Coordinates of C-alpha atoms in Angstrom, one line a residue:
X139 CA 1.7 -26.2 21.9
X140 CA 1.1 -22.9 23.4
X141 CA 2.5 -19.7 21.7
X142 CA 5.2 -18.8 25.1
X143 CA 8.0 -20.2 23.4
X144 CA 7.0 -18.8 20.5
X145 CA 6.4 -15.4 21.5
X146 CA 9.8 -15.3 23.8
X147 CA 11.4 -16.0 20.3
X148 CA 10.1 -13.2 18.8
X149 CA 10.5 -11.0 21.3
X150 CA 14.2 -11.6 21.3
X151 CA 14.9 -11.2 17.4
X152 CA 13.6 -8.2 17.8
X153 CA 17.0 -6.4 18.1
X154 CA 18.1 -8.2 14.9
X155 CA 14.5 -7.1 13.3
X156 CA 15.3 -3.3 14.0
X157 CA 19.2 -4.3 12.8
X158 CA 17.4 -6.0 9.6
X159 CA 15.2 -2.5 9.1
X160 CA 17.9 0.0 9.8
X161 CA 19.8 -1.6 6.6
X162 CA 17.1 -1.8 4.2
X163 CA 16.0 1.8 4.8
X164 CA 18.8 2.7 3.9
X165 CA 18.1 1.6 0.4
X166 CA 16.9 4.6 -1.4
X167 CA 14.1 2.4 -3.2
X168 CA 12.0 4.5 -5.0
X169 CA 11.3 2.9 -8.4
X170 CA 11.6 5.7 -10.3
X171 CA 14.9 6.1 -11.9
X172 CA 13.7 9.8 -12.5
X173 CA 14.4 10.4 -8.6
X174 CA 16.8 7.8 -7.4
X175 CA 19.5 6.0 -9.2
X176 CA 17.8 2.2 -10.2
X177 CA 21.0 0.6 -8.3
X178 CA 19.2 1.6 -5.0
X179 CA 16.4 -0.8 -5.6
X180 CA 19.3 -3.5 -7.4
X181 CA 20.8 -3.3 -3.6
X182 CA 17.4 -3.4 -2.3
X183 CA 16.3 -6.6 -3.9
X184 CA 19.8 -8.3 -3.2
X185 CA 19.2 -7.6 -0.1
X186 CA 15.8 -9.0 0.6
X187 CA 17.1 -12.0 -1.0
X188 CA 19.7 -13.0 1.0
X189 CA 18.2 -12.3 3.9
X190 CA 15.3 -15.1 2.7
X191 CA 18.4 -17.5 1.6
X192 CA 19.7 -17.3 5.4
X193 CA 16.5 -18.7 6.5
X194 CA 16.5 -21.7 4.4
X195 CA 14.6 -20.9 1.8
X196 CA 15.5 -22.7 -1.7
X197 CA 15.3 -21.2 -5.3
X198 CA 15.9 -17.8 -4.6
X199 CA 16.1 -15.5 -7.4
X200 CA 15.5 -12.0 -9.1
X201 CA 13.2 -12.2 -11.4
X202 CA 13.0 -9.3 -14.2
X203 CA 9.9 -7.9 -14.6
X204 CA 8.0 -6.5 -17.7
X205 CA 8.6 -2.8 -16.4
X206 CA 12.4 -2.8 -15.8
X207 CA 12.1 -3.6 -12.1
X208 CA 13.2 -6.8 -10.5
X209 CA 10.9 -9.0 -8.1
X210 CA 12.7 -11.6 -5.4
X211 CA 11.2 -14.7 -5.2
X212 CA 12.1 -18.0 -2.5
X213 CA 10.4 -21.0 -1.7
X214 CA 11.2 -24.1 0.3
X215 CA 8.3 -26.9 0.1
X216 CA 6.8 -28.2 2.8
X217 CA 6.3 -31.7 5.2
X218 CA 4.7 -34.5 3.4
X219 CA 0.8 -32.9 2.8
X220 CA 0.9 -29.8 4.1
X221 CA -0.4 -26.8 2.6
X222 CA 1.6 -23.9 0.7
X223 CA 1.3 -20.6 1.8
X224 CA 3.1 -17.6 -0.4
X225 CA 3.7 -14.4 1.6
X226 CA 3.9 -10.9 -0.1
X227 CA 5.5 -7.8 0.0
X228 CA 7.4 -4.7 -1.5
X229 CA 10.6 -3.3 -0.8
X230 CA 10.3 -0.3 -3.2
X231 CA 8.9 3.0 -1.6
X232 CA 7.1 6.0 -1.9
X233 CA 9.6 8.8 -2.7
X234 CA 10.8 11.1 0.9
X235 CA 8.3 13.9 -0.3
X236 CA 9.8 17.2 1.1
X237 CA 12.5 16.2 3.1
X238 CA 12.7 19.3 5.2
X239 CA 9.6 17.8 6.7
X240 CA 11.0 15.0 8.4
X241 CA 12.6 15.4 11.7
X242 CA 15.4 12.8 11.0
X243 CA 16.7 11.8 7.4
X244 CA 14.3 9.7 5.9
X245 CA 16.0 7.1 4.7
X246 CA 17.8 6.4 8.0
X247 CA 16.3 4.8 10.6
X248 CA 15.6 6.7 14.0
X249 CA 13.7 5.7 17.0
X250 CA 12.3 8.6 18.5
X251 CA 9.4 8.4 21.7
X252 CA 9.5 4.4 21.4
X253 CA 8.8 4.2 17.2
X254 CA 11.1 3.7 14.6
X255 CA 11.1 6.7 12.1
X256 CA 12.4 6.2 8.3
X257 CA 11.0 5.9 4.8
X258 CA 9.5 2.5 4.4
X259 CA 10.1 1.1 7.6
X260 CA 6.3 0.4 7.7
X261 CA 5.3 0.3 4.0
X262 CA 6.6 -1.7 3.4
X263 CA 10.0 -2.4 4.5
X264 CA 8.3 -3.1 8.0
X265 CA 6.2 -6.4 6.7
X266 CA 9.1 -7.8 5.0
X267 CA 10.8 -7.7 8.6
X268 CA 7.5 -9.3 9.8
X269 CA 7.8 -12.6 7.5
X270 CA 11.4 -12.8 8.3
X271 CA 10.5 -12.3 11.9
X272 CA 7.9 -15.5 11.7
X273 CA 10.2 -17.6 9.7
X274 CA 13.2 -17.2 11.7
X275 CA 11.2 -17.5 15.2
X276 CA 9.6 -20.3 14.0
X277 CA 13.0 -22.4 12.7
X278 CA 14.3 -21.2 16.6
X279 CA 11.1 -23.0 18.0
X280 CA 10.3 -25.8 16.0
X281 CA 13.0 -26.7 13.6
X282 CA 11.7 -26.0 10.6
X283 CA 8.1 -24.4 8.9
X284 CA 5.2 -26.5 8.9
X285 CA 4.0 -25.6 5.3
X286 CA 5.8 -25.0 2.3
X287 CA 6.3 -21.5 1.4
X288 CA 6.9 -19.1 -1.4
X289 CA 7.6 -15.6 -0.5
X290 CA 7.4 -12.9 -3.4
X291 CA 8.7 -9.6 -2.8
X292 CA 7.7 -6.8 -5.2
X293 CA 10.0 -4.1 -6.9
X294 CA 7.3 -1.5 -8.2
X295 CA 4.0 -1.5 -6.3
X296 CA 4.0 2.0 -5.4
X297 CA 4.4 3.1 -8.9
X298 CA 1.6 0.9 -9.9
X299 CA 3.5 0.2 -12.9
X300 CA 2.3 -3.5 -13.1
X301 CA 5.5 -5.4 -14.2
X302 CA 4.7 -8.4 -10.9
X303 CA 1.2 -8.6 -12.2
X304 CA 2.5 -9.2 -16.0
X305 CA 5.0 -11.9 -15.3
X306 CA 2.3 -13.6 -12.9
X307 CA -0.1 -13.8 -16.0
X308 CA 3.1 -15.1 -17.9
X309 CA 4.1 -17.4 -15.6
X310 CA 0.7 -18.8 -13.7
X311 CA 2.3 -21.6 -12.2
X312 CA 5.1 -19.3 -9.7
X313 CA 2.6 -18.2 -7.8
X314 CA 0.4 -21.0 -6.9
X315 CA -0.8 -21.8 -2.9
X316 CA -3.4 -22.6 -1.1
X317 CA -3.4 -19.4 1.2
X318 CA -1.7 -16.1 0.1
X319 CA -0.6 -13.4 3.0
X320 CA -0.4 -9.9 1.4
X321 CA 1.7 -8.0 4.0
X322 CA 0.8 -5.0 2.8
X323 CA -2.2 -3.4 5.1
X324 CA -2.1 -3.2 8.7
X325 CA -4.8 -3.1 12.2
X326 CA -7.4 -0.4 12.4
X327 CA -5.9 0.9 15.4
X328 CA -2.5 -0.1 17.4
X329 CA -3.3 -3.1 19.1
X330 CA -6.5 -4.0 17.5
X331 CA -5.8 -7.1 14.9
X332 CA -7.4 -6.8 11.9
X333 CA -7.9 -8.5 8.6
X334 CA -8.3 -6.0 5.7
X335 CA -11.3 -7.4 3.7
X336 CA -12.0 -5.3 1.2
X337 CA -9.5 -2.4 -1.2
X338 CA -10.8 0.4 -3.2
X339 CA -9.2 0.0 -6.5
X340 CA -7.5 3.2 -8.6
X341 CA -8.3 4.8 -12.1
X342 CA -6.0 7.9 -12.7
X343 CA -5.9 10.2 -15.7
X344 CA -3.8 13.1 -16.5
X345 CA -5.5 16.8 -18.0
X346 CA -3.4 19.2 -19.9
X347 CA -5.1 22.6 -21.4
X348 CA -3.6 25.1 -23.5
X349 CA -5.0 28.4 -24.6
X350 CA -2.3 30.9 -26.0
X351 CA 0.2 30.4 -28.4
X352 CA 2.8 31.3 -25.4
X353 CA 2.5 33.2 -21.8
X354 CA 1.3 36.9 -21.8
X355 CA 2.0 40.4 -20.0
X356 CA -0.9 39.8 -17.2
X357 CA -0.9 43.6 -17.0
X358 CA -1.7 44.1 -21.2
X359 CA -3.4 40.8 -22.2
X360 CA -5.3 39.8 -18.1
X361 CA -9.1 40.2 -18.0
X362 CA -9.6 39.3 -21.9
X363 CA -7.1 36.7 -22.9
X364 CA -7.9 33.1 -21.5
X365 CA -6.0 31.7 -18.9
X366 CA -5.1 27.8 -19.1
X367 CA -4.3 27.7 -15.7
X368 CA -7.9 29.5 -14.4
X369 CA -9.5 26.8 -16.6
X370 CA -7.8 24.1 -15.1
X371 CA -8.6 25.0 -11.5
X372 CA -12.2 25.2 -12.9
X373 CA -11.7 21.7 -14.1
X374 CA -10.6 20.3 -10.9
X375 CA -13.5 22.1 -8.9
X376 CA -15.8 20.6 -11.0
X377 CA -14.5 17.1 -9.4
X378 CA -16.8 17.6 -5.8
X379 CA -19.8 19.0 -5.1
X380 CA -20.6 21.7 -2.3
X381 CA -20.1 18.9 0.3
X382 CA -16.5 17.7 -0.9
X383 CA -18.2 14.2 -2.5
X384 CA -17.1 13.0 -5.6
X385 CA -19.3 14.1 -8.6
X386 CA -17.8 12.4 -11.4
X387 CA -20.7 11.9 -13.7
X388 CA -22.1 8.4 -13.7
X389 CA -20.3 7.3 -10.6
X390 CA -22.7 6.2 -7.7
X391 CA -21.8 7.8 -4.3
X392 CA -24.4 6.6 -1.7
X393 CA -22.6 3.0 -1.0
X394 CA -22.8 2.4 3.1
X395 CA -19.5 0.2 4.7
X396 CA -21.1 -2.8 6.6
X397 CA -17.9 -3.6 9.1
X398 CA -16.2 -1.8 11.9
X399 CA -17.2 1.8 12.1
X400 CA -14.3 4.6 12.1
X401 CA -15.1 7.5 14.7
X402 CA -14.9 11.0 13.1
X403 CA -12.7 11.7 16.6
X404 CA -10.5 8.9 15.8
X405 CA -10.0 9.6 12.0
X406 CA -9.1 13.6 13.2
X407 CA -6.7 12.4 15.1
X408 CA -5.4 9.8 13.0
X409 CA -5.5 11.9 10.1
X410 CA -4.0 14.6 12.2
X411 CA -6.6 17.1 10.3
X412 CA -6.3 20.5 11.8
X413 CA -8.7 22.4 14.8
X414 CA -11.7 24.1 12.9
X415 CA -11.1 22.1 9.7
X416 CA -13.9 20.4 8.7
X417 CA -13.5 16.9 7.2
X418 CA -14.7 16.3 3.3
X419 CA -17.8 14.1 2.4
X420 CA -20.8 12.9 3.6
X421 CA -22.1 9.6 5.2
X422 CA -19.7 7.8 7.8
X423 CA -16.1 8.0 7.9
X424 CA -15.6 4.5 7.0
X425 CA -18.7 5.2 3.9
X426 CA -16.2 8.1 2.9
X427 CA -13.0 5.9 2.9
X428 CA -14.0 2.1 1.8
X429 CA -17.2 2.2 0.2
X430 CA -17.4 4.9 -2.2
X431 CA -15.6 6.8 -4.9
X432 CA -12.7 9.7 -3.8
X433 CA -11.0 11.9 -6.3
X434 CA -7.8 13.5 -5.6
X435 CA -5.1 15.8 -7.4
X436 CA -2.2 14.4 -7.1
X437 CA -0.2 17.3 -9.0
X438 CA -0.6 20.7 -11.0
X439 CA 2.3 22.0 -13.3
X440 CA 2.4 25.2 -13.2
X441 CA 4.6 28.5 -12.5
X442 CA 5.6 28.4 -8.2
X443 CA 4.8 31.1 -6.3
X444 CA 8.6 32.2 -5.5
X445 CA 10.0 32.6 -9.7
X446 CA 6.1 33.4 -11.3
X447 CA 6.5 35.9 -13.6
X448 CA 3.1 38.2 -14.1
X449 CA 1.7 36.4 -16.8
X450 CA -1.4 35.0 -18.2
X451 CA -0.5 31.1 -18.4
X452 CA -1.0 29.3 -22.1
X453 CA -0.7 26.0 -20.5
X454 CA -1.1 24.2 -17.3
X455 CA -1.4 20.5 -16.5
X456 CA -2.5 17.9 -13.5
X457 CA -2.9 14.7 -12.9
X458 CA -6.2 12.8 -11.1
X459 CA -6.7 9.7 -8.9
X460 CA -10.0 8.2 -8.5
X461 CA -10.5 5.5 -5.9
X462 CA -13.0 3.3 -6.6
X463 CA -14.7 1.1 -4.6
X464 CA -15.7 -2.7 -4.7
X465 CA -18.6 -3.2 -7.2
X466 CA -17.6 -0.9 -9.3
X467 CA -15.5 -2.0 -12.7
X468 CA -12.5 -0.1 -12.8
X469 CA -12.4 0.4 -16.9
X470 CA -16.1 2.1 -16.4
X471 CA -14.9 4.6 -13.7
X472 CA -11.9 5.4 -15.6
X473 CA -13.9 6.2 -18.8
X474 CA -16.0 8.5 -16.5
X475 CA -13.4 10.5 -15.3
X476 CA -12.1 10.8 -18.4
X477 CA -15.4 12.1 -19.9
X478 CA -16.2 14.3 -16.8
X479 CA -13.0 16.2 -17.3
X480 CA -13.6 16.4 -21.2
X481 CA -16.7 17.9 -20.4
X482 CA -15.3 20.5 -17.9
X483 CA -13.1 22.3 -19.8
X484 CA -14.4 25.9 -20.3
X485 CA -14.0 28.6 -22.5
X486 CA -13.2 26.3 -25.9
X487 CA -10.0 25.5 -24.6
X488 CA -7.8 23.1 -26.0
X489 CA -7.5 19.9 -23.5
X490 CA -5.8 16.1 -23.8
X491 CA -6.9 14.3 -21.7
X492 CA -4.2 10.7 -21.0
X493 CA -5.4 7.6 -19.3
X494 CA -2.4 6.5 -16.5
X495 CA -2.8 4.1 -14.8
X496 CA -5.6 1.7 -13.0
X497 CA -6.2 -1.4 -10.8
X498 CA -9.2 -3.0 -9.8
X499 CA -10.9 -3.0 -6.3
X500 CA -10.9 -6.1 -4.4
X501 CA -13.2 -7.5 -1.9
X502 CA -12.0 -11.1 0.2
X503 CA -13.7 -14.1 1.3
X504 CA -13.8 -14.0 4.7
X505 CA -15.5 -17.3 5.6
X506 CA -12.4 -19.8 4.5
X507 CA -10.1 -22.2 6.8
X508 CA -7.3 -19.9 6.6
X509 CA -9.2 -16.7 8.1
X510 CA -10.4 -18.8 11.0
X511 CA -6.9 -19.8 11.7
X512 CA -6.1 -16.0 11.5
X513 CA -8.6 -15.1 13.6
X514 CA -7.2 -17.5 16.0
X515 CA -3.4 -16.7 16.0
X516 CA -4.5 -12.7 16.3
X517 CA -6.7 -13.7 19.6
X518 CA -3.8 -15.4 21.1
X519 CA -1.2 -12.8 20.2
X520 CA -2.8 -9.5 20.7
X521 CA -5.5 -11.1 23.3
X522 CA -8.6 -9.5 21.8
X523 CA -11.0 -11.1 19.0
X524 CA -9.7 -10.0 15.3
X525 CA -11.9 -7.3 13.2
X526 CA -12.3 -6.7 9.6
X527 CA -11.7 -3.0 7.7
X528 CA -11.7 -1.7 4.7
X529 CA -8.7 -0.1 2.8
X530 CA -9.0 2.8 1.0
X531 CA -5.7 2.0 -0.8
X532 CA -5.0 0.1 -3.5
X533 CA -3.1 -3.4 -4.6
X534 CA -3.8 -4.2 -7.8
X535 CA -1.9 -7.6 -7.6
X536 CA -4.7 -8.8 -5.9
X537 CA -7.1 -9.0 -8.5
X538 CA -4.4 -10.8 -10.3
X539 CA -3.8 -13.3 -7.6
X540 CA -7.6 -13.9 -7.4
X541 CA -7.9 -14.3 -11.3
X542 CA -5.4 -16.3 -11.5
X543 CA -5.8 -18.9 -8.1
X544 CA -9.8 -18.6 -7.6
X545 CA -9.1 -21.2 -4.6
X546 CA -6.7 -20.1 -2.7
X547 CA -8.0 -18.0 0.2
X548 CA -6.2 -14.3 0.1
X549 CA -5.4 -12.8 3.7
X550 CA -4.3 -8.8 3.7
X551 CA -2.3 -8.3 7.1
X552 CA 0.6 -6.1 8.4
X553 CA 2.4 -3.6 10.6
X554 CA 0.9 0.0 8.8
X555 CA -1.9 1.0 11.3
X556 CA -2.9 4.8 11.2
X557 CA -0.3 6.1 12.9
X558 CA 2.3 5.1 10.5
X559 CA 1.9 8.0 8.0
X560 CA 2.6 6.1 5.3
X561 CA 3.0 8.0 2.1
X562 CA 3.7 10.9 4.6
X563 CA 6.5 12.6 5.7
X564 CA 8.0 10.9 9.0
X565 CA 6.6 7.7 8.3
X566 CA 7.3 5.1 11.4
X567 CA 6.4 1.9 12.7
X568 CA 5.4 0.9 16.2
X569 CA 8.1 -1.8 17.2
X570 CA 5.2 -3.2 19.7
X571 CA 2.8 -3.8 16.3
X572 CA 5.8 -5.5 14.2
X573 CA 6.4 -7.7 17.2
X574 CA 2.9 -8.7 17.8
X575 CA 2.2 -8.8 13.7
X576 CA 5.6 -11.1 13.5
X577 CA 3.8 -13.6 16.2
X578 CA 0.7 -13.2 14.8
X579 CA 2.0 -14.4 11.5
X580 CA 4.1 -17.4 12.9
X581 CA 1.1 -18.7 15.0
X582 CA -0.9 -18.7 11.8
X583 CA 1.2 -20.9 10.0
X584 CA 1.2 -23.6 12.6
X585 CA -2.3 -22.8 13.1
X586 CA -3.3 -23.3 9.3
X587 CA -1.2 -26.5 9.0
X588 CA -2.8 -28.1 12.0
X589 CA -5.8 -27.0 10.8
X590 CA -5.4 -28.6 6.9
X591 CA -4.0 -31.2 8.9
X592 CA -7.0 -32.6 10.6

């Protein structure tokens, strides 16, 4: 069967797919009950939920996990032999960041110059929309699914809190398929399919240094007494050498990326890094991004400009992400950044250093069944041969998923190409990517269970 049916059926749930986003952005879902009342991600998950349950799926439920967030499960099994295939997602968010950054509110869909603008509606709200998209254009074409499914939908992946991968350790048997779909990634550039094969992983730590018993006059104590907040910057400098790489001691930082390159004129753009600026690092773009370490502060407490008072600071903290790259164990990369900002601390000053948290990197097997019959829905719905990437983000469920079902063959697909700006103000999704994605996705499925059918 050819995919023209198919792809007229996904074209025309497309007005229902941006009806189907528009409601669950409006879902403040940060999972952070610091931020956003919890009942925004409750409505969230209900949500997500039903909207599986309309499609037919059976044994639909919330299932609470080990750090106070709630996960929605389906599944509905398949014809008589056919394989099982589990897709992934999350419907909790990043938080809006500084919302006088957005040009529309951020948790209300807008389409502006042909994209859809709101928090989430690519990352990840967007690749829930393109499972339900399959599903529901498949059931319009052929009746039904041709493998059994199980869909998990995550309630805390972008707090890294780890409650899914707990209760999948607790509960081994949930998860089990032949083929899992993490739609979580997205193509290298609109209009380029792409498989993500390999994901840094993430070690974070938090610093906080103390040197006075309280703040001081800067004018009578500055120049003699020490300031916590000078000692931390020196700290944090001590993170990169003169050429912006990582020099956390004992970390290696040569690693090469084998796969598709990444143009410095293309990542400028993407990145949207300023005229003049130079970029960070040495080595290729794609070295920089997917094969070795990157440190990053995430956040310094400390007096803001508008409010300081002039004073020598007694205290001053931050917190510290390290990506780390396939081949390297997570636990040894955290204990290095630990020691490395032990070590910096000048001047005698008092300093705890807290371990947050970490997940592994992950690197996929591309050579399986399943990634030819990905490779084969992508040519037909995009019309160009599929490439592998890197990821310079992190999902620590995969490691979990791989530790837990060695044999099943783990895809990473989805609608968040460059452009997006996830974790960005104004994130947005190309409707032309979720369509193509959500065709991609159903063509697979037949694909795969012709293919295990033979």
């Amino acid at each position: 069967m050819t995919q023209q049916p198919l792809a007229a059926a996904v074209r025309e749930l497309m007005p229902r797919a941006k009806a189907d986003l528009t409601d669950l952005v409006a879902f403040a879902s940060v999972a952070d009950p610091r931020q956003f009342p919890v009942e925004e991600c409750h409505k969230a998950a209900r949500w997500v939920a039903d909207a599986f349950a309309a499609e037919g799926l059976t044994g639909v439920r919330l299932l609470d996990t080990p750090d106070g967030t709630q996960s929605v499960y389906a599944e509905l099994p398949g014809p008589a032999g056919a394989p099982t295939v589990l897709l992934y997602s999350h419907y909790d968010v990043q938080p809006p960041l500084d919302e006088s950054g957005w040009h529309s509110p951020a948790f209300e869909l807008t389409e502006r110059d042909g994209r859809w603008y709101g928090r989430g509606a690519a990352d990840c709200k967007g690749n829930i929309l393109m499972h339900l998209t399959a599903l529901r254009a498949l059931r319009q074409v052929d009746g039904g699914y041709p493998v059994g499914l199980k869909v998990i939908v995550e309630g805390s992946e972008e707090q890294g809190t780890g409650g899914l991968e707990r209760y999948a350790e607790a509960h081994p048997e949930l998860l089990t398929a032949d083929v899992i779909v993490i739609g979580d990634t997205g193509n290298f550039a609109p209009g380029l399919p792409t498989v993500t094969a390999s994901l840094r992983g993430i070690a974070e730590a938090s610093i906080s240094i103390t040197t006075l018993a309280g703040n001081l006059h800067s004018g009578a104590f500055g120049g003699a007494a020490p300031d916590a907040l000078q000692s931390l910057v020196k700290v944090l400098a001590s993170l990169h050498d003169e050429n912006g790489d990582c020099a956390v001691a004992g970390l290696t930082t040569d690693q090469t990326w084998q796969g598709v390159e990444y143009s410095e004129e293309q990542f400028r753009a993407d990145a949207k890094v300023l005229d003049g600026v130079a970029l960070t690092g040495t080595g290729t773009v794609a070295d920089r991004l997917w094969a070795r370490p990157a440190v990053t502060v995430l956040g310094i407490d400390c007096p803001p400009v508008v409010g300081g008072a002039s004073s020598v600071q007694s205290a001053a903290k931050a917190r510290v992400s390290l990506r780390v790259p396939p081949g390297t164990e997570v636990k040894a990369a955290q204990d290095a950044l630990v020691a490395h900002l032990e070590a910096a601390v000048p001047l005698g000053a008092h300093a705890v250093v807290e371990r947050l948290g970490s997940g592994s990197p992950f690197s996929a097997n591309t050579t399986g069944p399943a990634y030819a019959a990905m490779a084969e829905a992508m040519q037909e719905s995009f019309g160009t041969p599929m490439v592998a990437s890197g990821e310079g983000g992190s999902i620590p469920l995969c490691n979990t998923l791989r530790t837990l079902y060695p044999e099943a063959e783990i895809i990473l697909i989805g609608v968040e190409d460059p452009t997006t700006q996830i974790h960005a103000v104004n994130e947005s999704v190309d409707p032309q990517e979720l369509e193509k994605m959500s065709l991609t996705e159903a063509l697979f499925l037949r694909n795969y269970a012709a293919a295990k059918a033979l």
